[in-house]
Coordinates of C-alpha atoms in Angstrom, one line a residue:
X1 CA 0.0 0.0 0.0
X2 CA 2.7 2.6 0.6
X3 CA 4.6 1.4 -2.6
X4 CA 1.3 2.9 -4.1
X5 CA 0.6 5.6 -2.3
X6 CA 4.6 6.8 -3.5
X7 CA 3.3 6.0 -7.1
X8 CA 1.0 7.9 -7.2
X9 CA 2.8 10.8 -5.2
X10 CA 5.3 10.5 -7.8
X11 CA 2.9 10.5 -10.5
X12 CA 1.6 14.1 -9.2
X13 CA 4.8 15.5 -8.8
X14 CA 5.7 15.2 -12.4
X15 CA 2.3 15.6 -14.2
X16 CA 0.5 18.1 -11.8
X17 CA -3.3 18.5 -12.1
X18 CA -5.0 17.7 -15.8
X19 CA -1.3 16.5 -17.0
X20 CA 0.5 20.0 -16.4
X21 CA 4.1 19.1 -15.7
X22 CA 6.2 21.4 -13.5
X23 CA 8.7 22.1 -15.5
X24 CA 11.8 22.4 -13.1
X25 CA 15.5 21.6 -13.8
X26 CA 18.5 22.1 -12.8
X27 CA 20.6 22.8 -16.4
X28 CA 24.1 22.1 -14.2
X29 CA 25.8 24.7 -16.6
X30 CA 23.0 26.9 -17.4
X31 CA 21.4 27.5 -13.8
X32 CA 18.0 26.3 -12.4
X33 CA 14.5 27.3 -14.5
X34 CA 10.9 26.6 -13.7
X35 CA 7.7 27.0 -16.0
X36 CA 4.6 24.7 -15.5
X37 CA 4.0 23.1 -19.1
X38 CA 1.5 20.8 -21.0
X39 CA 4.3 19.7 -23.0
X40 CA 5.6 15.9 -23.0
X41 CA 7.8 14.1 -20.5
X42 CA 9.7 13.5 -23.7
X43 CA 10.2 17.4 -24.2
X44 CA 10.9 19.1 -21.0
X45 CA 14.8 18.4 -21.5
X46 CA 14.8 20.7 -24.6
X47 CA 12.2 23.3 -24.0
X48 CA 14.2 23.7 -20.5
X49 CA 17.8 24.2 -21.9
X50 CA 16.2 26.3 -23.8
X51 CA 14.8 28.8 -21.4
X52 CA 17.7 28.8 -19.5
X53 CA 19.7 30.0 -23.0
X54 CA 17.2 32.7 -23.5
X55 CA 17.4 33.8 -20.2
X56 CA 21.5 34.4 -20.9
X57 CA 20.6 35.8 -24.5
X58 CA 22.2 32.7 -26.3
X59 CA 19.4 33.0 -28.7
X60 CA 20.6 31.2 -31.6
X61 CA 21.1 27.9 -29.1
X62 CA 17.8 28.7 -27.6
X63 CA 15.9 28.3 -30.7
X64 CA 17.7 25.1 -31.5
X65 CA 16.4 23.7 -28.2
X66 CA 12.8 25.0 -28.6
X67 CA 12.7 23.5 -31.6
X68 CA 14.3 20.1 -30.5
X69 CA 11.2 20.4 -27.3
X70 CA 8.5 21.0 -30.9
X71 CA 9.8 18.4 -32.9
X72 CA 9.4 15.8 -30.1
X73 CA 5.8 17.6 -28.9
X74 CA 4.6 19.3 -32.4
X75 CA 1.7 20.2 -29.9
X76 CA 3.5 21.6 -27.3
X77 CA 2.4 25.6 -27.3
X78 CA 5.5 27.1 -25.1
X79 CA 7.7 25.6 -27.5
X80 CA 6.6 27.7 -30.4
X81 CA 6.2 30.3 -27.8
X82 CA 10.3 30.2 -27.2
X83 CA 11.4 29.5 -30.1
X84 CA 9.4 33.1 -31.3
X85 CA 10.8 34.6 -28.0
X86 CA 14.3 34.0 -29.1
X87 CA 13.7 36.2 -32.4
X88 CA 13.3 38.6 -29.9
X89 CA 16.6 40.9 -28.8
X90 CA 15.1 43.6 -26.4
X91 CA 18.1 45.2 -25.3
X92 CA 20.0 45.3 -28.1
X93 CA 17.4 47.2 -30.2
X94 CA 16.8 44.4 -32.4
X95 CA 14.1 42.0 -33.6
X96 CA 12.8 39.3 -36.3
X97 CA 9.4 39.8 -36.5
X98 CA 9.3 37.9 -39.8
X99 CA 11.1 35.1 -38.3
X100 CA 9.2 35.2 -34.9
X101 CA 5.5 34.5 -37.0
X102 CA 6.9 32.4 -39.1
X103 CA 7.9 29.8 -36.2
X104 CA 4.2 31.0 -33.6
X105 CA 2.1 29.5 -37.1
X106 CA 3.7 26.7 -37.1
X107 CA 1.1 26.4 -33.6
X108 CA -1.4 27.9 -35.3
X109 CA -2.0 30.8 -38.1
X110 CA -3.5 33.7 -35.9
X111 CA -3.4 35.1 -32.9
X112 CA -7.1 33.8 -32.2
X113 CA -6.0 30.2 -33.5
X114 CA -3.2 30.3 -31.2
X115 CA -5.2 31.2 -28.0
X116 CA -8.0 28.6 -29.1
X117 CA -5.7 25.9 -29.0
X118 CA -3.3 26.3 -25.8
X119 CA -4.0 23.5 -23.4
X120 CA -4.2 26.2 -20.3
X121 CA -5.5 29.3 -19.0
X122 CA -2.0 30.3 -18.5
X123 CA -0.2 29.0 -21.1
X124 CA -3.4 30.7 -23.2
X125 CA -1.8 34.3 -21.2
X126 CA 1.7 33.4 -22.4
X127 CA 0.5 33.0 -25.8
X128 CA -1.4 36.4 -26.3
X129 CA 1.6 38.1 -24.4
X130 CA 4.2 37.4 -27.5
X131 CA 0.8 38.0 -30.2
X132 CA 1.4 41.5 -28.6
X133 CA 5.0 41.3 -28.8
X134 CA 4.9 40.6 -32.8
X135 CA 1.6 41.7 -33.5
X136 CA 0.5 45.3 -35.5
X137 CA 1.9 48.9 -35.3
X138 CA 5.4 50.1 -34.7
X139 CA 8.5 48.2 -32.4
X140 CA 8.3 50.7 -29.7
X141 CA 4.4 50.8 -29.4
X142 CA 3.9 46.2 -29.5
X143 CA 7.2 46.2 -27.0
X144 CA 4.7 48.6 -24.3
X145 CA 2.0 46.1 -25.2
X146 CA 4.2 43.1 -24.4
X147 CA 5.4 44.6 -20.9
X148 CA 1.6 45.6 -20.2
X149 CA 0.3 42.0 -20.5
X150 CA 3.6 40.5 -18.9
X151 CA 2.4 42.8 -16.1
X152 CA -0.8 41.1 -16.1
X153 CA 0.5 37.6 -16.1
X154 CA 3.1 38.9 -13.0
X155 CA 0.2 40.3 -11.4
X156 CA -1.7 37.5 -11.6
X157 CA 1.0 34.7 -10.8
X158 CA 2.9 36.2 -8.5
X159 CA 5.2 33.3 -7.1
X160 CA 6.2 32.3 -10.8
X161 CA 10.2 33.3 -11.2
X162 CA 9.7 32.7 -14.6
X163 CA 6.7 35.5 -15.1
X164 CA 8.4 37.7 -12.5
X165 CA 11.9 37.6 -15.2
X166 CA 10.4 38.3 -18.0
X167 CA 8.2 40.8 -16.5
X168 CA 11.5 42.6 -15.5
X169 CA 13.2 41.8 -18.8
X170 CA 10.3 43.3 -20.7
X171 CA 10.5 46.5 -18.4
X172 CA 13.9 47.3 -19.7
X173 CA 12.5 46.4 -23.3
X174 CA 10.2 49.5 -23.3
X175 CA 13.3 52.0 -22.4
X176 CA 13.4 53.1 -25.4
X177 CA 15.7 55.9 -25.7
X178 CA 18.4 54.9 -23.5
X179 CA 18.7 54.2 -20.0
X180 CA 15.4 55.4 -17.9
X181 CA 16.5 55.2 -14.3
X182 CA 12.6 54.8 -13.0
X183 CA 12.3 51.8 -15.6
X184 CA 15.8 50.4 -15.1
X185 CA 14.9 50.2 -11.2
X186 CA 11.7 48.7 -11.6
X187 CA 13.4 45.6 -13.1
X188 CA 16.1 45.6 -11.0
X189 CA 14.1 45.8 -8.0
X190 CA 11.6 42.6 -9.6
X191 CA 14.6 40.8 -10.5
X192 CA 16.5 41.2 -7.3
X193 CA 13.2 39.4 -5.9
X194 CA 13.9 36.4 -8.1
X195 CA 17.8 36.3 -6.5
X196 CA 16.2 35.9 -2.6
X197 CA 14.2 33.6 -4.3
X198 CA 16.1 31.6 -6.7
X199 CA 19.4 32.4 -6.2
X200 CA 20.2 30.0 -9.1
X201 CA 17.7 31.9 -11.8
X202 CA 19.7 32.9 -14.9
X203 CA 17.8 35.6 -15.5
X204 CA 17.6 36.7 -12.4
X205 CA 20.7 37.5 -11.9
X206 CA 21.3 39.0 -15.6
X207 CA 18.6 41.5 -15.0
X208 CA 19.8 42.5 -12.2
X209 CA 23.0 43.3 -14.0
X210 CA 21.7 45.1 -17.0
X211 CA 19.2 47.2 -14.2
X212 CA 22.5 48.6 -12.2
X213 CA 25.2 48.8 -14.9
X214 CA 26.2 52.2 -14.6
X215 CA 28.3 54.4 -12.7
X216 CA 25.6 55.6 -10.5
X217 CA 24.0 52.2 -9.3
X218 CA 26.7 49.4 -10.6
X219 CA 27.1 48.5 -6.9
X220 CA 23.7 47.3 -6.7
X221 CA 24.9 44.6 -9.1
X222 CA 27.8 43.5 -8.0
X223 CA 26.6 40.5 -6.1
X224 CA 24.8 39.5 -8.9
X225 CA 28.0 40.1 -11.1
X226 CA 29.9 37.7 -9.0
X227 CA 27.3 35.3 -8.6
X228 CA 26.4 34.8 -12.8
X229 CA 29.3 33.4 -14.3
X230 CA 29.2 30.1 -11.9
X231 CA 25.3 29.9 -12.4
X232 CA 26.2 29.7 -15.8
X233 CA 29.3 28.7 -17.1
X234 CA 28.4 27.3 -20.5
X235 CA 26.9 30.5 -21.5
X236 CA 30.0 32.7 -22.8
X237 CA 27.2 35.7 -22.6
X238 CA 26.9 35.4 -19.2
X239 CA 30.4 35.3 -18.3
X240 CA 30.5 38.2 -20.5
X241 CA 27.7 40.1 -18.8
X242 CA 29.7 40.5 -15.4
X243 CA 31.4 42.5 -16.9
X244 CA 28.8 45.3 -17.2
X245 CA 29.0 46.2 -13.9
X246 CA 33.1 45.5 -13.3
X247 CA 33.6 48.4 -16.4
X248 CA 31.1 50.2 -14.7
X249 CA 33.1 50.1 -11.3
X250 CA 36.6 50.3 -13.4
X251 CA 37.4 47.2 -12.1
X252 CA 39.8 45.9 -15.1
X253 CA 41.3 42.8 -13.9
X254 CA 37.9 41.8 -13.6
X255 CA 36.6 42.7 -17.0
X256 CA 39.9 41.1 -18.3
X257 CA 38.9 37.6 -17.3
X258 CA 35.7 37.7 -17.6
X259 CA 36.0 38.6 -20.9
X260 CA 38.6 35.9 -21.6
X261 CA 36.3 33.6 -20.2
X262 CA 33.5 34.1 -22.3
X263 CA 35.7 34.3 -25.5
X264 CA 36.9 30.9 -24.8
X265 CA 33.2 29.4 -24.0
X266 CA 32.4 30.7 -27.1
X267 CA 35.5 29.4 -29.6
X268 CA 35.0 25.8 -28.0
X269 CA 31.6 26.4 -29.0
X270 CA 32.6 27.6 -32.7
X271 CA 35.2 24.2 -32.3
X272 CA 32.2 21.6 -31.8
X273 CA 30.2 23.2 -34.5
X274 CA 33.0 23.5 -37.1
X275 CA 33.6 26.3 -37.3
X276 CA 36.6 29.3 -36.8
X277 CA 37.4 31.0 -33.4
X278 CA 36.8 34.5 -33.4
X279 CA 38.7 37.2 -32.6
X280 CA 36.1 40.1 -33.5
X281 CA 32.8 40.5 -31.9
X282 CA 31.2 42.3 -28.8
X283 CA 33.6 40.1 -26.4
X284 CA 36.8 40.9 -27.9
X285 CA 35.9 44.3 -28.1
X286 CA 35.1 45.1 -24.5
X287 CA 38.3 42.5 -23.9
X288 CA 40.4 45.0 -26.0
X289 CA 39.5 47.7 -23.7
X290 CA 40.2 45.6 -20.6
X291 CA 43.9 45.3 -21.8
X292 CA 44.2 48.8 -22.7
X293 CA 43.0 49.8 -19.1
X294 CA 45.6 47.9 -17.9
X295 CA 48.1 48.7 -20.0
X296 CA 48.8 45.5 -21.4
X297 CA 48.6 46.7 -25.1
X298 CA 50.4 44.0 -26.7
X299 CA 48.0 41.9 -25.8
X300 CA 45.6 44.6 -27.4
X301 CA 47.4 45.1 -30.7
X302 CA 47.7 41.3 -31.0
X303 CA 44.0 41.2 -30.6
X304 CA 43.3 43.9 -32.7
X305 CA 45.6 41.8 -35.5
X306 CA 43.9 38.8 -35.7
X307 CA 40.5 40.4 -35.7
X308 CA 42.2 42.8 -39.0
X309 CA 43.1 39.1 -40.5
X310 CA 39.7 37.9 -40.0
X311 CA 37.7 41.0 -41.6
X312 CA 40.0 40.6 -44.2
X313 CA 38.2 37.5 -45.0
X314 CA 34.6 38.4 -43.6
X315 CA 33.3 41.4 -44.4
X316 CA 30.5 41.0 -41.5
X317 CA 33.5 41.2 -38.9
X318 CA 34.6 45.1 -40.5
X319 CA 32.6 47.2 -38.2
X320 CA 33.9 45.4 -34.9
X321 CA 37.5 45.9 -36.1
X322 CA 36.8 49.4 -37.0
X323 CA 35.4 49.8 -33.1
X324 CA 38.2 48.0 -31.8
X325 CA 40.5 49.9 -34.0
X326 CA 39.6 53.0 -33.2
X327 CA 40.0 52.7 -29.3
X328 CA 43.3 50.8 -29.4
X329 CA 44.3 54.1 -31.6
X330 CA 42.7 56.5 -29.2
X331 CA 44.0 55.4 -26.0
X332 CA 47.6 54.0 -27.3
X333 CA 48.1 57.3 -29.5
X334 CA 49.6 55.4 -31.8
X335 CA 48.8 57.6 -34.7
X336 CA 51.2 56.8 -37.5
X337 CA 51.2 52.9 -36.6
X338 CA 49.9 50.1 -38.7
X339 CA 47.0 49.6 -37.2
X340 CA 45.5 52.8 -39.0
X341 CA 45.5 50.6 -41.9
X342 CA 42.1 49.0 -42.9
X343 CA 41.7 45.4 -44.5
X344 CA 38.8 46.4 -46.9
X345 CA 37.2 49.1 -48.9
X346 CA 34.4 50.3 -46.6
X347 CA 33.3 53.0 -48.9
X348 CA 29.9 51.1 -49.5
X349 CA 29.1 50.9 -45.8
X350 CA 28.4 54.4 -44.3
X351 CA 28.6 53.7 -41.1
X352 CA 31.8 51.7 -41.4
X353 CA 33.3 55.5 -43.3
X354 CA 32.0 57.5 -40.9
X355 CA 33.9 55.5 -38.4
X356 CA 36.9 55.4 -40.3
X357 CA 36.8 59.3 -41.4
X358 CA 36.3 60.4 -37.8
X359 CA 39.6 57.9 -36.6
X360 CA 41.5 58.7 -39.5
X361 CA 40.9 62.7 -39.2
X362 CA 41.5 62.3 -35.6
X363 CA 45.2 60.6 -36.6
X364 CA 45.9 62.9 -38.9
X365 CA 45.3 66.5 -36.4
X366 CA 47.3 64.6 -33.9
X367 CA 50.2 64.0 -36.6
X368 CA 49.8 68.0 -37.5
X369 CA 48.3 67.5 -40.8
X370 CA 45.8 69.9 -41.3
X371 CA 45.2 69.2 -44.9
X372 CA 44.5 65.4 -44.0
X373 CA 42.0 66.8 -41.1
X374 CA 40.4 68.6 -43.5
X375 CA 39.9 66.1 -45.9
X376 CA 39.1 63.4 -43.5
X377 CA 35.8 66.2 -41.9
X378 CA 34.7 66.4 -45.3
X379 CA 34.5 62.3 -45.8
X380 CA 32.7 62.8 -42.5
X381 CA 30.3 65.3 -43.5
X382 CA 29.3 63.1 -46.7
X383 CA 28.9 60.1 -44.8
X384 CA 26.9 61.5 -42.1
X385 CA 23.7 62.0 -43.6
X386 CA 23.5 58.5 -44.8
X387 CA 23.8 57.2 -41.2
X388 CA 21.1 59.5 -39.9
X389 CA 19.0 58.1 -42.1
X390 CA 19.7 54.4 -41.7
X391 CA 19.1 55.0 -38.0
X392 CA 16.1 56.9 -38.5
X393 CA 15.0 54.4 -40.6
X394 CA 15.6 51.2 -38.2
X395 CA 13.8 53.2 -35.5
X396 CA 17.3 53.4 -33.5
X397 CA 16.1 55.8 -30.7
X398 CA 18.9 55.7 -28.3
X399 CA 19.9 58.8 -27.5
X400 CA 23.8 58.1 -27.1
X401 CA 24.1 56.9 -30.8
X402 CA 21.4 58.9 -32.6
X403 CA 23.6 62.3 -31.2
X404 CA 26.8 60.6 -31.6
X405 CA 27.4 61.8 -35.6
X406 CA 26.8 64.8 -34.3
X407 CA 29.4 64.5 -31.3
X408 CA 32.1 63.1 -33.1
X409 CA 31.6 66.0 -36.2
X410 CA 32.3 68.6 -33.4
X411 CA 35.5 67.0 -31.8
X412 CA 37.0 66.7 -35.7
X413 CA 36.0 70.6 -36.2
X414 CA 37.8 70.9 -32.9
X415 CA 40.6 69.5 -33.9
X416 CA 40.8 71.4 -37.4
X417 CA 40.7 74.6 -35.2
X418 CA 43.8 73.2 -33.0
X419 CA 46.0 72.1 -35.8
X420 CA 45.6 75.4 -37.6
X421 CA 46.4 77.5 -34.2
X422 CA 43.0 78.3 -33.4
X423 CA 43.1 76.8 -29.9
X424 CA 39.9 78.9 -28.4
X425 CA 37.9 77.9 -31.5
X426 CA 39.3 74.7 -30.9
X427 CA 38.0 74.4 -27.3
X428 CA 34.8 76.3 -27.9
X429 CA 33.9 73.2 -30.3
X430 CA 35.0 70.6 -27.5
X431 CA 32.7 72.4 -25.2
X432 CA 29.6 71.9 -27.2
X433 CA 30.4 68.0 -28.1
X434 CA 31.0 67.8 -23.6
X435 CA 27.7 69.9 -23.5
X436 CA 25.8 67.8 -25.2
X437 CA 27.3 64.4 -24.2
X438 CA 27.1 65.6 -20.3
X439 CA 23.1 65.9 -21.4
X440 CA 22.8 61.9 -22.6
X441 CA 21.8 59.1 -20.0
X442 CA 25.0 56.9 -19.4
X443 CA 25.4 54.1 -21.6
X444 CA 26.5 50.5 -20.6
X445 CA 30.0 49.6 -21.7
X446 CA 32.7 51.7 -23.0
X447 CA 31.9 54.8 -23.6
X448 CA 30.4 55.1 -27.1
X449 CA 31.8 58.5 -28.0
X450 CA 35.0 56.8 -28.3
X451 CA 37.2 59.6 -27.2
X452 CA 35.2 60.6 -24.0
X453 CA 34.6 65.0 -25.3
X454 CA 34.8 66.2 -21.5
X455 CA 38.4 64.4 -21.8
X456 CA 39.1 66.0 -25.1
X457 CA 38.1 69.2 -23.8
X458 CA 40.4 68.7 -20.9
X459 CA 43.4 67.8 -22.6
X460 CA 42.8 71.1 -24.7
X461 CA 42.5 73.2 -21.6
X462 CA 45.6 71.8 -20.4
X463 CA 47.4 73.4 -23.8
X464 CA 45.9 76.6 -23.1
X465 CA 47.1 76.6 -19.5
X466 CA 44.0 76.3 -17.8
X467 CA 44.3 73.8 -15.3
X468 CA 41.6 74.6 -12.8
X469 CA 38.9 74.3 -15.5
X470 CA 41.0 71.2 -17.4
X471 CA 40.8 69.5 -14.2
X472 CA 37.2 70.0 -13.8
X473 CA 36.3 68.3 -17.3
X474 CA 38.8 65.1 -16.3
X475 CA 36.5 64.9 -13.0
X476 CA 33.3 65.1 -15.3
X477 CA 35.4 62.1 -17.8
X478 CA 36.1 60.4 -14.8
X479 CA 32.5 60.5 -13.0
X480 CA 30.9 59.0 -16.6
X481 CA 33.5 56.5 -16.8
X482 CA 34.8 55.8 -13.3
X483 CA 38.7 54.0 -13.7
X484 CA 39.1 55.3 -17.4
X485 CA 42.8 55.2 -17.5
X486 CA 43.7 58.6 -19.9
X487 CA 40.8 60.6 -17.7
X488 CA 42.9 59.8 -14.7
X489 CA 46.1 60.5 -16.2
X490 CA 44.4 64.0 -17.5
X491 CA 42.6 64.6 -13.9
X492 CA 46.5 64.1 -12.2
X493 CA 48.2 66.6 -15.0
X494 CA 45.9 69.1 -14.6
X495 CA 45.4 68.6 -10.7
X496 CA 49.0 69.1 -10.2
X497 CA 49.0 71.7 -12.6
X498 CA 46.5 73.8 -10.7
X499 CA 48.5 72.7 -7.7
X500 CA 45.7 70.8 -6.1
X501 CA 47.4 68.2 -4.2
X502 CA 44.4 66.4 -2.9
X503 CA 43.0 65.6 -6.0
X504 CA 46.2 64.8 -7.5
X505 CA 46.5 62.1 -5.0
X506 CA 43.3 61.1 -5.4
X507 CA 43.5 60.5 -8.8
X508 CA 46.9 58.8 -8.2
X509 CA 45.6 56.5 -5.9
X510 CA 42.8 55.5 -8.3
X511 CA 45.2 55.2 -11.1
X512 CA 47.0 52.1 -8.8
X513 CA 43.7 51.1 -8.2
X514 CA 43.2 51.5 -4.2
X515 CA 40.1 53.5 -4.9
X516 CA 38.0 50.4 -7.0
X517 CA 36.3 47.8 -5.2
X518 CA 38.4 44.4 -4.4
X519 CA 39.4 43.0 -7.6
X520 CA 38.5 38.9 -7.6
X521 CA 35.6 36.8 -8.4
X522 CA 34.1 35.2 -4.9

């Protein structure tokens, strides 16, 4: 009789009521998920893995699980539903509608269809939630829709993680023009829940990240930092990801090996699939930077090398060696060095030109070439337009990269002005580009305008002997992107300059690093 009873115990622990499973596992290398399912025993594996890959934006892996959890269960509704999710990108301003449809009909044609046929109320919720999410009428107006009816489905299952994370993630979805500080702490605040909760939630502890990772609030994540790379060390985006809030601290060592880390999860994955290692790509770049913040710029050039080899080859991998170009060249000042040199004709890519016009203008003013500055601020000013109106086009709202062509015109005018003599034109341009740049939200990362203008202005204030106000636009550089190494070297110059010994030692001791939080992951 008890061998029964346990039977049947069992029985109800894996189907639930009217053959709803649970839907909990522990992915050992991917952290622990939970989502109540119709789906078959058969399926949960996939649809599983996949969550947890969503959750650490590994989307293409996600929708090869998804659809592993369909083919086994072609009536198993959340399996469309993730698979669609995982056309979704909502913080990196990107998404396949197209894509997303085509896998939801494979359910059922419509939205109504769709609805009709999910096996729950709940799962029915879940359903009409990503309808909204792909459904009629502009990104920015469907991605409000989606968080309103994740909202609901928070609201009315409150002790789901699974509802509560992508309530949170669909928060930070709707900021749509950069970082909103009332939005960005709503999520965190839902996803720091999830943590107490589910200390082992993927996307727990990502959201967390991407809610505190800047300057202002990157403390708030660094728990959650130190915590996500051992809930999920098969996910190279998640080792990456802790380093959202190390930069944001200026913790380099830390966003050094975090960075290696998730460049090597991600060429073993390249290795089992056949194909290449790469040395381009959103790791590499913000790994660049970590070597260049601590000084280690042979490893940096060497970096920057291979990715030149590989965009040589593949055109697709251009724009991240143009990135990674132009920092190693702005914070080495290695002007007349061969990393200048570009492995391709980009003349057919605006934004690609307007990259390399602004770099290559900047190169030349630095060499004294006024000529070459003005040719390359001409380039600029042809190329500019164009990139406008791609971004215009693509509905690119961000305010940090819709007024950056705008920024980086001014510093190139700037420099003009200096290399002809005309060092208070020069600085009046600076001031405008650090105006308007002291006006935009902080962006995640390094900093987008590539040479930060309040440390541009600086340096030019430093030439004109004005060391007191040069040492008050390193401290503004220095406040929007704490540990920058050249704003600190600028802050000292000018500091003792102006004979403020204080703030020269300050700035010192931040240089050795005394002043970040203990390097180290625990």
């Amino acid at each position: 009789m008890r061998r029964l009873s346990a039977l049947i115990a069992f029985v109800l622990l894996t189907c639930g009521p009217a053959g709803v499973r649970p839907g909990i596992a522990q992915q050992a290398r991917l952290g622990t998920v939970s989502f109540p399912n119709s789906g078959s025993a058969e399926a949960q594996e996939p649809f599983l893995r996949g969550l947890a890959l969503l959750h650490s934006f590994e989307f293409a892996d996600a929708r090869s699980a998804f659809g592993e959890a369909r083919e086994i269960d072609p009536d198993f509704a959340l399996a469309y539903w993730g698979e669609a999710m995982a056309w979704n990108y909502p913080l990196w301003y990107t998404q396949f509608r197209d894509e997303a449809l085509e896998a939801l009909a494979g359910f059922a044609p419509t939205p109504a269809e769709r609805l009709a046929r999910a096996p729950t109320e709940r799962e029915g919720l879940w359903m009409a939630a990503i309808d909204a999410l792909y459904g009629e009428g502009p990104k920015h107006t469907r991605d409000d829709r989606y968080e309103r009816a994740m909202a609901e489905i928070h609201r009315r299952y409150p002790d789901d993680p699974e509802a509560a994370a992508f309530h949170a993630l669909a928060i930070l979805g709707t900021a749509h023009e950069g970082r909103d500080h009332g939005k960005y702490m709503r999520a965190g605040a839902i996803a720091s829940e999830i943590r107490v909760s589910h200390p082992n939630h993927p996307g727990a502890a990502h959201y967390v990240i991407h809610s505190f990772d800047d300057p202002e609030h990157a403390m708030l994540g660094l728990s959650a930092a130190r915590a996500y790379s051992r809930i999920a060390p098969d996910a190279a985006h998640a080792q990456h990801m802790t380093t959202h809030i190390f930069l944001a601290l200026g913790m380099w060592d830390d966003v050094v090996r975090a960075n290696e880390r998730a460049d090597a999860v991600s060429d073993a994955r390249a290795s089992r699939d056949g194909r290449p290692a790469n040395s381009c790509g959103h790791y590499n770049e913000w790994l660049l930077y970590g070597y260049l913040m601590t000084e280690r710029e042979d490893a940096a050039f060497t970096l920057l090398r291979e990715c030149g080899e590989q965009a040589a080859e593949n055109a697709g991998r251009v724009p991240s060696f143009l990135d990674m170009r132009s920092r190693y060249l702005l914070d080495t000042r290695e002007w007349d060095g061969g990393a200048v040199e570009l492995p391709v004709d980009v003349a057919d890519s605006p934004r690609a030109a307007l990259t390399d016009a602004y770099i290559r203008g900047f190169a030349a003013a630095r060499l004294g070439d006024a000529e070459e500055t003005r040719r390359w601020l001409g380039r600029y000013r042809e190329f500019r337009p164009a990139v406008e109106a791609t971004m215009a086009a693509e509905g690119m709202t961000e305010e940090a990269y819709v007024r950056r062509p705008h920024i980086l015109e001014l510093h190139l005018q700037g420099l003009l002005e200096e290399v002809q003599g005309n060092r208070l034109g020069a600085i009046a341009h600076f001031a405008d580009a650090a105006r308007i740049e002291e006006s935009l939200p902080h962006a995640f990362g390094p900093p987008v305008i590539e040479k930060p203008s309040h440390e541009l202005l600086g340096e030019a204030l430093l030439g004109e002997d004005s060391p007191t106000t040069a040492a008050e636009a390193f401290a503004i550089a220095v406040a929007r992107a704490p540990g920058r190494v050249p704003a600190l070297r600028g802050l000292v110059r000018a500091a003792d300059a102006a004979g403020d010994e204080e703030l020269a030692a300050w700035g010192r001791a931040e240089l050795r690093g005394e002043g970040a939080e203990t390097s180290g992951d625990r």
